[in-house]
Amino acid sequence: MKAAVLVFPGINRERDMARTLRLVSGKEPAMVWHAETALPAKTDLVVIPGGFSYGDYLRCGAIAARAPIMDAVQAHAAKGGLVLAVCNGFQIACEAGLLPGVLMRNARLKFICRDLYLRVEHSDSPFTRGYNAGQVVKVPAAHGEGNYTADTDTIVRLEQDGRVLFRYAAPDGTLDPDWNFNGSVNSIAGITNEKGNVLGMMPHPENHVEGAIGATDGRGLFAGLVDTLGKAA
Amino acid sequence: MIARVTVTLKTGILDPQGKAIEGALKSLGVAGVASVRQGKVFDIELDGADRAKTEAALKEAADKLLANTVIENYRVEILG
Amino acid sequence: MIARVTVTLKTGILDPQGKAIEGALKSLGVAGVASVRQGKVFDIELDGADRAKTEAALKEAADKLLANTVIENYRVEILG
Amino acid sequence: MKTASVRKDDDVLRNKPKITPQLVAEHGLKPEEYQRILDLIGREPTLTELGIFSAMWNEHCSYKSSKVHLRTLPTKGPWVIQGPGENAGVIDIGDGLACIFKMESHNHPSYIEPYQGAATGVGGILRDVFTMGARPIACLNALSFGDVTHAKTRHLVSGVVAGIGGYGNSFGVPTVGGSVRFHTRYDGNCLVNAMAVGLAKKDGIFYAAASGVGMPIVYLGSKTGRDGIHGASMASAEFDDKSEEKRPTVQVGDPFSEKLLLEACLEIMAKDCVIAIQDMGAAGLTCSAVEMGAKGDLGVTLDLDKVPTRETGMSAYEMMLSESQERMLMVLKPEKEKEAEAIFRKWGLDFAVVGETTPSKRFIVRHGGDVMADLPIKELGDQAPEYKRPFVTGAKPKPVEALAVEPPASITEALEELIATPDLCSKRWVWEKYDHIILGNTVQRPGGDAAVVRVEDGPKGLALTTDVTPRYCEADPFEGGKQAVAECWRNLTAVGARPLAITDNLNFGNPERPEIMGQFVGCVRGIAEACKALDFPVVSGNVSLYNETNGRAILPTPSIGGVGVLDDFTKSATLAFKNEGDVILLIGETQGWLGQSLYLRDICGREEGAPPPVDLIEEKENGDFVRGRILDGSANAAHDVSDGGLLIALAEMAMASGIGATLEAAPDDIPAHAFWFGEDQARYIITVPAAQVDTVIARARNAGILAQPLGTTGSEVLAIAGEQPLSVVGLREDFEGWLPAYMAGETPPSN
Ligand SMILES: Nc1ncnc2c1ncn2[C@@H]1O[C@H](COP(=O)(O)OP(=O)(O)O)[C@@H](O)[C@H]1O
Ligand SMILES: [Mg+2]
């Protein structure tokens, strides 16, 4: 696996992400500055990490989505290359048109940092093959604008095509508005693009990969990617 | 030149912030509030005096960045 | 009645958002942008047809909630 | 710059307007202080100079009322690398690493504009820490608000919490702990104390002292605006015509720029470009430039025409006093200037050479071709007034006899009531608004005794906490000062850490009132005594005086921020019960001290009596014993006993785990409510597997320490012999429910 982690001004979870990629894949990812116009040769996974790119001023992710490096990311995705976009990364991916929809202010309007439960909708994706369909995983979230919404047609298509990979759920996996802490449509926590090679998700699987620090439920996502892309590559 | 770009949510798009403000205004007892929607304004100073050029630049700014045209509309005014 | 409350930062108050947007517009190559300041608009629907009463209610809303009068100014317009 | 370094004879000092007694007073300078200025410089100061003196000689910068007392604090220890006097304190935590930390107040700005006030408070303290070369790894805070029934309290809580989160979350540092209290004495003056903790290589620490003559002084970061210029009104003679509206002195924080500043600073430090560095905090350019020169025994010349500004027409006076945020001043190695500039440009930050060091030991400020100030640089700091203000010590209050305190109808009902009071309820509503896990090193999140963060990839960990019990300080400043330090030490110990050092943030009223000065002196003496006894030096701190409204002062509030180290973070203890059937042991002696207890205040409505005395020898012995049991693995949960007493501590352990406990009745010789709710100090609760209890008790006996079995863990209820059992789930609902309901505007405040 050859991963590249994008670094925009104001991004702040790039170190967490890089450490996790190193931990799970055994390989140091490349850190790619937003002003670059090309990805390192042979990159097979692009990661857009979390943070507050450009302070999240204007709209979350809006300014970063227009950075020079994003053309290369678009091309990478168009060729079928994998893109993992987490939290601010998800917002950037939506703003860049890599994924449909938008992330609005949380329904209760507050930034919230807590562990929550995600139901894995199916394991037929490079991002979820490390999990079982229906499995419930505990991962943390930390955001103020993760309330996913899109027009009705888009939502219908996402659902029909099995593009919703993660939903906010109760610990037993049932969907319950009380556990949909940011108010997302259909409790959506993570979606892919049409081809299934770009995943956007609000929670932070990269922060739950070490037992000594809390939990290891996030590991499956990265293990699945390593499995898909090969460890040594 | 000074211009203002006003960005508002398209009708039908849910506005949690506006909703919350609406609720807050009602509970503050502000009379008669039926609904609230929140938007943004950008007051922009531009070099150059050509009105048409400035308007084009502002439209470009709004399309490229200031508005997310999936969910938002915008309006450009030249204030002077 | 439909009204608009426009809230803008007082002169001299730092506007980090505006500053970041200004930088982004410049690097996107939008011509002539000299400075940007960001504000908010609230489009409010109100029951009742008494203009004076509505204006008073809006002023109250702005003072109490919509604007942070320590750092922001606001303007109330009745749109119709 | 060449031309500017010396003042030539034909340069004129811009001496306009005339300095009147009124202008002097508006600058907060006393007539005798103004006389001191005249004696020092031998002429009338310019307006800019007057501004510079007022900034350097105000209480905040000069510590003129507190200095003599602060000198009595113990600040040394083999592990102390840098004590008070720099931007932050530095301690050695082994493995070639240093921990850099400090706490600072932003009380007044937070009262005026809670979001921005708190946000810029966090921004300021983070800068203090990364200025010294550290990457911030954690933030904490200590917040004091007015009574929950006061009209402004909700607004302040909401704004302050949002501001702290807004800044820290965006900057990308986990906010891992803190404290929140409510008391009517903070009604008109809330306290916002923010602490930042960073990590640096022991041999990569940067200081403020400039060295070398003719070195470029570089301005970095954001542009200067008219932010926070104190009482812009006062110099209105000069500024009225230009200012179209009365400018508020509110500063707006820009965490995005600060994050860029952090990365840029660490990058140029790593590239060995920096000789000296100083952040621009209070009194911005003035304080930072003077400090760099004075500490390095050098003069400084500034050319204000080079300062990046974001507003037009700024005067020298305004530029020297602006408190715009996210700015730094540096002395760079001249050969590295280009490299450093390229790094700053890459991060999109302003970079400008604005001055140079000189051999003259004078502070010269030029603007628009004029010399606006020409002052002796050392004297600006050294000759600041220093006061031995008169103080009176209040009479020690009498202890409250437990028998004279009304017992509750039922112990468990009192527990239910207390657990849902503003001071004892869960603060989850607050800390869930802070990203407390970013950086991936948070081992113990908020909610325990101290936060624990992993150091780099481990196994070392740091334990962090902030503490003070203002009602004790009010009743008996000396005991209260001791207690604040002891509780901090205890909280670090309760997670298994070895306490290393503290930062203090001393919040008091008007020091010109002898009784307030008495509180200050008493607290400082108490702090000093406890720090000595516990080998727990003060390495940094901050004093905030004049916290009063309409002649009513806040409660004396010396917040203590503590740092401890764990050799192996995986060995840290949490307060949650771990298993069913473990034995609960109380370590330390219980008399049933109800004076100044929360039981007395919140159940009986009496805020009186002497606070519990702190026996520092016992603190040390009991704490060392508990830490030993955590580290040898015999204690599987630990919690100190503080606010609310024994039963509150037990309830917290139960709620954190969902496991209940069966407890024996209170001993016959202590009234039950005094036993369960008394706030005797130096106590901990630990749980021990049944098989190891005898060994632990025997060890305690040998060490002369009281270890008293209270009962066993298990079931889903908290059951005290002879009392109605309480469900842990129900208790947790009360505990978690109060603050969210209050903030939603629902709760009838309970008392
Ligand atoms: N303002 C705050 N920010 C972050 N965490 C907080 C805050 N206030 C309280 N907490 C957390 O809540 C827990 C309980 O606080 P407190 O009752 O003051 O603990 P203790 O009595 O052990 O000092 C601690 O873990 C503390 O870090
Ligand atoms: Mg404690």
PDB file of C-alpha atoms in Angstrom, chain A residues 10-16 50-52, chain D residues 122 126 135-139 164-175 255-256 258-259 262-263 435 437-440:
ATOM      1  CA  GLY A  10      -5.315  24.207   9.149  1.00  0.00           C
ATOM      2  CA  ILE A  11      -5.581  20.432   8.828  1.00  0.00           C
ATOM      3  CA  ASN A  12      -4.734  18.969  12.213  1.00  0.00           C
ATOM      4  CA  ARG A  13      -5.380  15.239  12.226  1.00  0.00           C
ATOM      5  CA  GLU A  14      -2.784  14.425   9.599  1.00  0.00           C
ATOM      6  CA  ARG A  15      -0.382  13.111  12.232  1.00  0.00           C
ATOM      7  CA  ASP A  16      -3.014  10.872  13.773  1.00  0.00           C
ATOM      8  CA  GLY A  50      -9.521  15.736   9.449  1.00  0.00           C
ATOM      9  CA  GLY A  51      -8.988  19.177  10.863  1.00  0.00           C
ATOM     10  CA  PHE A  52     -10.020  22.708  10.179  1.00  0.00           C
TER      11      PHE A  52
ATOM     12  CA  VAL D 122      -6.464  29.754  24.875  1.00  0.00           C
ATOM     13  CA  LEU D 126      -0.696  28.122  23.495  1.00  0.00           C
ATOM     14  CA  ARG D 135       4.546  21.312  20.341  1.00  0.00           C
ATOM     15  CA  PRO D 136       1.385  21.702  22.434  1.00  0.00           C
ATOM     16  CA  ILE D 137       0.017  18.306  23.453  1.00  0.00           C
ATOM     17  CA  ALA D 138      -2.832  19.232  25.786  1.00  0.00           C
ATOM     18  CA  CYS D 139      -4.914  22.091  27.155  1.00  0.00           C
ATOM     19  CA  ILE D 164     -12.338  27.413  24.414  1.00  0.00           C
ATOM     20  CA  GLY D 165     -13.536  24.617  22.146  1.00  0.00           C
ATOM     21  CA  GLY D 166     -13.626  26.830  19.080  1.00  0.00           C
ATOM     22  CA  TYR D 167      -9.998  27.748  19.476  1.00  0.00           C
ATOM     23  CA  GLY D 168      -8.495  24.495  20.771  1.00  0.00           C
ATOM     24  CA  ASN D 169     -10.404  22.216  18.413  1.00  0.00           C
ATOM     25  CA  SER D 170      -9.437  24.192  15.377  1.00  0.00           C
ATOM     26  CA  PHE D 171      -5.837  24.652  16.484  1.00  0.00           C
ATOM     27  CA  GLY D 172      -5.698  20.903  16.981  1.00  0.00           C
ATOM     28  CA  VAL D 173      -4.817  20.361  20.612  1.00  0.00           C
ATOM     29  CA  PRO D 174      -6.850  18.092  22.875  1.00  0.00           C
ATOM     30  CA  THR D 175      -8.520  19.827  25.806  1.00  0.00           C
ATOM     31  CA  PRO D 255      -6.974  29.715  15.537  1.00  0.00           C
ATOM     32  CA  PHE D 256      -6.277  29.026  11.897  1.00  0.00           C
ATOM     33  CA  GLU D 258      -2.171  30.353  15.119  1.00  0.00           C
ATOM     34  CA  LYS D 259      -1.946  26.810  13.783  1.00  0.00           C
ATOM     35  CA  LEU D 262       2.882  27.025  15.271  1.00  0.00           C
ATOM     36  CA  GLU D 263       3.932  24.968  12.286  1.00  0.00           C
ATOM     37  CA  ASP D 435     -11.948  17.669  21.099  1.00  0.00           C
ATOM     38  CA  ILE D 437      -8.832  12.887  21.685  1.00  0.00           C
ATOM     39  CA  ILE D 438      -7.070  14.605  18.819  1.00  0.00           C
ATOM     40  CA  LEU D 439      -3.376  13.671  18.456  1.00  0.00           C
ATOM     41  CA  GLY D 440      -4.294  10.132  19.415  1.00  0.00           C
TER      42      GLY D 440
END
